[in-house]
C-alpha atoms as an extended CHARMM CRD file, in Angstrom:
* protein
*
       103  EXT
         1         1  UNK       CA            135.8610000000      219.9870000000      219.4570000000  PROA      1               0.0000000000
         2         2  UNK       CA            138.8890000000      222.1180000000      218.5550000000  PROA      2               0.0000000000
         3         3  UNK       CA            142.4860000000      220.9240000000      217.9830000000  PROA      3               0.0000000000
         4         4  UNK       CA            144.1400000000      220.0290000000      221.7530000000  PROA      4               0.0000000000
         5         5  UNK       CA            147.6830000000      221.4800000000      221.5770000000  PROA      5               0.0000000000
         6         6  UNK       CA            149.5260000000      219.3210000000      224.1070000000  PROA      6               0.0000000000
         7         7  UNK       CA            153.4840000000      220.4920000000      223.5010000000  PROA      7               0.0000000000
         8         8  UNK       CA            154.6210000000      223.8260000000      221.4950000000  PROA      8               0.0000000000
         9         9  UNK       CA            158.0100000000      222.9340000000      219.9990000000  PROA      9               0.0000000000
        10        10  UNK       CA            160.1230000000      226.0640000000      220.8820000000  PROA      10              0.0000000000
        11        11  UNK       CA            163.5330000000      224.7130000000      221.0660000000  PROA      11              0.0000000000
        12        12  UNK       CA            165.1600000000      225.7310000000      217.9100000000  PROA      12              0.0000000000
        13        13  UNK       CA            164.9380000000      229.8650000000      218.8580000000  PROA      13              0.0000000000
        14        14  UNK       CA            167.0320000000      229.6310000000      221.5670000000  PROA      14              0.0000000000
        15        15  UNK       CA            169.4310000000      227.8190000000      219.4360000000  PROA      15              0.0000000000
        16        16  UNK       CA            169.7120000000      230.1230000000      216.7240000000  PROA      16              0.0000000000
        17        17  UNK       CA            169.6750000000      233.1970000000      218.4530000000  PROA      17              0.0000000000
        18        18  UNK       CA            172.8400000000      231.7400000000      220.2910000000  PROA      18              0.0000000000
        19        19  UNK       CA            174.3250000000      231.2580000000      216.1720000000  PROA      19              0.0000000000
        20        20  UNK       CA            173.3830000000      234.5180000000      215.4390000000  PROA      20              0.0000000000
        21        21  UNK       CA            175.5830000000      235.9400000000      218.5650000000  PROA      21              0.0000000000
        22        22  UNK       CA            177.7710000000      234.0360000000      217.6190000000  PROA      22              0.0000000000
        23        23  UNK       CA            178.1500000000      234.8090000000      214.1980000000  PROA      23              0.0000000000
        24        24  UNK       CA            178.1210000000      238.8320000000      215.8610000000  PROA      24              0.0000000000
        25        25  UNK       CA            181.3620000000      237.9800000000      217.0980000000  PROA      25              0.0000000000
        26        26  UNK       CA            183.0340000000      235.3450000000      215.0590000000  PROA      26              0.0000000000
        27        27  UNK       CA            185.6120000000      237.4130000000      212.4480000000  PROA      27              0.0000000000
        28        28  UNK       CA            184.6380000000      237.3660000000      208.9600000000  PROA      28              0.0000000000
        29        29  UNK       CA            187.7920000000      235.4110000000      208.3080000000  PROA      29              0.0000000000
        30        30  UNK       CA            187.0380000000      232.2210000000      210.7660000000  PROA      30              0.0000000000
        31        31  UNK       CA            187.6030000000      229.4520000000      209.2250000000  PROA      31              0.0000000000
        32        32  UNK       CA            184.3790000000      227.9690000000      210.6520000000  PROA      32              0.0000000000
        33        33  UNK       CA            182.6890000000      230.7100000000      209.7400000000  PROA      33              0.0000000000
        34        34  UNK       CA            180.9300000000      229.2550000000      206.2100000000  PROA      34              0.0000000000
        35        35  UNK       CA            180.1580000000      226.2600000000      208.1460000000  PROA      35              0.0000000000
        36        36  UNK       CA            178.2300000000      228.1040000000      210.8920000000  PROA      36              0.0000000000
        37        37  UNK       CA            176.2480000000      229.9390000000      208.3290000000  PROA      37              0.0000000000
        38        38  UNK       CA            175.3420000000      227.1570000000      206.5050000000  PROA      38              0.0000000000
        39        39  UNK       CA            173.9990000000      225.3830000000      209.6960000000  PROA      39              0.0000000000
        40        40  UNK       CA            172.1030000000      228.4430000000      210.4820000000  PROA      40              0.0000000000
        41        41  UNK       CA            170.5430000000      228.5510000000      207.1470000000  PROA      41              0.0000000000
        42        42  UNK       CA            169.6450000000      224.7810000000      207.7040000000  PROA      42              0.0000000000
        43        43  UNK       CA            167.6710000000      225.0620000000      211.0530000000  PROA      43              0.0000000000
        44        44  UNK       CA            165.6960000000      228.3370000000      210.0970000000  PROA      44              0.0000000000
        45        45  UNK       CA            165.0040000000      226.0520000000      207.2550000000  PROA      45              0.0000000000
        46        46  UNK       CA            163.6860000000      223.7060000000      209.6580000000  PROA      46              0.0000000000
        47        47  UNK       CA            162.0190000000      225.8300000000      211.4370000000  PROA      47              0.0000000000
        48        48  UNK       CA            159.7610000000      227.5050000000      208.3270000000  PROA      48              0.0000000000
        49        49  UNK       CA            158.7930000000      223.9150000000      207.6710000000  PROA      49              0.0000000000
        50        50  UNK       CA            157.6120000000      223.0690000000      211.2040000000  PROA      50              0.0000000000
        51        51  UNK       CA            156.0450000000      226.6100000000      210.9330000000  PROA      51              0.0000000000
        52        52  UNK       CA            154.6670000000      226.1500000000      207.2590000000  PROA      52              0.0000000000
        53        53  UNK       CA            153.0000000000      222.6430000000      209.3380000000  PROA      53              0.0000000000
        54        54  UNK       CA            151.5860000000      223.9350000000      211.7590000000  PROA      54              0.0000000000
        55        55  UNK       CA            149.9350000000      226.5510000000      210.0210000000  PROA      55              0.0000000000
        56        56  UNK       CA            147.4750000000      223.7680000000      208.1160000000  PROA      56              0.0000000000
        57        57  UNK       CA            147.2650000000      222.0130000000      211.2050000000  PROA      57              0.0000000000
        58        58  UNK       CA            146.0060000000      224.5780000000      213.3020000000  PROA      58              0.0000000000
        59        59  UNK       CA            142.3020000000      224.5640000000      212.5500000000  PROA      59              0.0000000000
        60        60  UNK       CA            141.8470000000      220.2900000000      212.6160000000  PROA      60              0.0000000000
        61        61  UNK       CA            139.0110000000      219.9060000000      215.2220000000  PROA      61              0.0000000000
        62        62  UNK       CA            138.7930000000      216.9890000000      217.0830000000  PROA      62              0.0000000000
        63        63  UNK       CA            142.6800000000      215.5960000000      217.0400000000  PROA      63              0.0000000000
        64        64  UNK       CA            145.1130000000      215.9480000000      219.8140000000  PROA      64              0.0000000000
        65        65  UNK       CA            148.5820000000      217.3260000000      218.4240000000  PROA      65              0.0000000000
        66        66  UNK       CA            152.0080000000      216.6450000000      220.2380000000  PROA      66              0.0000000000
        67        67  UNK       CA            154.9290000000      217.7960000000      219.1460000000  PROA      67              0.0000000000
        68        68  UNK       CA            158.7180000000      217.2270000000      219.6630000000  PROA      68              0.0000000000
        69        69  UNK       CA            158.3050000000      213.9570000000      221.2590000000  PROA      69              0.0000000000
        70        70  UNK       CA            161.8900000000      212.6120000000      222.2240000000  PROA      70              0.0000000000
        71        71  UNK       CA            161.3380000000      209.0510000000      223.7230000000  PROA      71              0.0000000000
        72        72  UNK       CA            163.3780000000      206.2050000000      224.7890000000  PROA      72              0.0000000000
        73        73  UNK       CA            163.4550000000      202.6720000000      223.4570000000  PROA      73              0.0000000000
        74        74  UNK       CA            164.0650000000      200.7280000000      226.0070000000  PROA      74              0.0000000000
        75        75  UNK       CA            167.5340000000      200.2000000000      225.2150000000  PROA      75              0.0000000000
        76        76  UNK       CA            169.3550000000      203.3710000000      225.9260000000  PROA      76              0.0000000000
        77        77  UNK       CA            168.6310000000      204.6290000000      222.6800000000  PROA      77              0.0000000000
        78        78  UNK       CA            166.3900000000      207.7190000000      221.9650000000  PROA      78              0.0000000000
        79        79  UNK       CA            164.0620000000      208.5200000000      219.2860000000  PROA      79              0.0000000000
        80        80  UNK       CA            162.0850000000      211.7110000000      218.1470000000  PROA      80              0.0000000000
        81        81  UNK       CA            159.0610000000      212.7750000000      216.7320000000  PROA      81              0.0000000000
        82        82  UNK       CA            157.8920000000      216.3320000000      215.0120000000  PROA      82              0.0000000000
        83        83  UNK       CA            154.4610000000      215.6310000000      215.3900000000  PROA      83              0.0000000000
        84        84  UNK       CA            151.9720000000      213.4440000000      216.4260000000  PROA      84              0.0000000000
        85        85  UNK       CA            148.1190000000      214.1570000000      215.3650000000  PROA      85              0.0000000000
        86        86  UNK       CA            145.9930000000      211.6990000000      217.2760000000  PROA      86              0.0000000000
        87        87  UNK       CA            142.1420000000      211.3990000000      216.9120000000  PROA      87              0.0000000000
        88        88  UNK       CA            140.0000000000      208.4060000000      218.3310000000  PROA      88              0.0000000000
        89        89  UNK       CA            140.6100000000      206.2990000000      215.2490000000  PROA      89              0.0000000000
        90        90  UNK       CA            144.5200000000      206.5400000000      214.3320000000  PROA      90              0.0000000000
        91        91  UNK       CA            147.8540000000      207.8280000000      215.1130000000  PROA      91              0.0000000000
        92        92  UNK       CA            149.6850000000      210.2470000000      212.5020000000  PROA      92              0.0000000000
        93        93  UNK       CA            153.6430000000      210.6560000000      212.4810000000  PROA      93              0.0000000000
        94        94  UNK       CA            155.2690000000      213.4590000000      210.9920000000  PROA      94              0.0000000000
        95        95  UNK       CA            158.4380000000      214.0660000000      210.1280000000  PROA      95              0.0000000000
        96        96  UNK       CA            158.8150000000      217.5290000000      208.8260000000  PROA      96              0.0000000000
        97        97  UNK       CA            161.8140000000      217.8720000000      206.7010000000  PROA      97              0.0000000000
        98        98  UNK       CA            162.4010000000      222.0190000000      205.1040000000  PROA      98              0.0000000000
        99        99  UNK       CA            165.4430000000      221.5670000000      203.3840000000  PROA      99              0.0000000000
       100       100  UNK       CA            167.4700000000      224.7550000000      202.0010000000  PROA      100             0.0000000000
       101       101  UNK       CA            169.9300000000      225.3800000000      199.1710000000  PROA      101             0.0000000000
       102       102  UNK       CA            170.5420000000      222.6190000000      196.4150000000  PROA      102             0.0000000000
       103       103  UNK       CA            169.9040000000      219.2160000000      196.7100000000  PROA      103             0.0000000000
């Protein structure tokens, strides 16, 4: 059995291509600008991880994989989860964290 695939997480390109227009427009002297870049630089961070993820994930045969799961708990409040790997015997969170620049 080969992995299942149930949800592609695609939501972070549509959010950085709108930075990068952005950032096409925005002046060079903004004073937002720095702080625009740096958020940039943060989600294609993010985004290599999830990438960097899925890559050893890809060929695990016989789990079910769901990804970007944003759920509620009951009380108005939302959680999310990266990933979920699933197989017949247990339940895997991830929580993929690609972090850029100095810590």
């Amino acid at each position: 059995m080969m992995l299942l695939v149930i949800k592609e997480c695609k939501k972070s390109d549509h959010f950085i291509l709108s930075i990068n227009a952005l950032l096409r427009r925005l002046p060079q002297s903004h004073p937002k600008r720095g702080l625009i870049e740096g958020d940039l630089a943060k989600r294609k961070a993010g985004v290599r991880g999830e990438e960097a993820v899925d890559y050893f994930l890809k060929d695990l045969p016989g789990f079910i994989l769901l990804k970007d799961i944003r759920h509620s708990n009951g009380t108005g409040d939302f959680y999310q989860i990266d990933v979920l790997l699933m197989c017949s015997n247990f339940l895997l969170i991830l929580e993929i964290k690609n972090i850029s620049g100095t810590i």
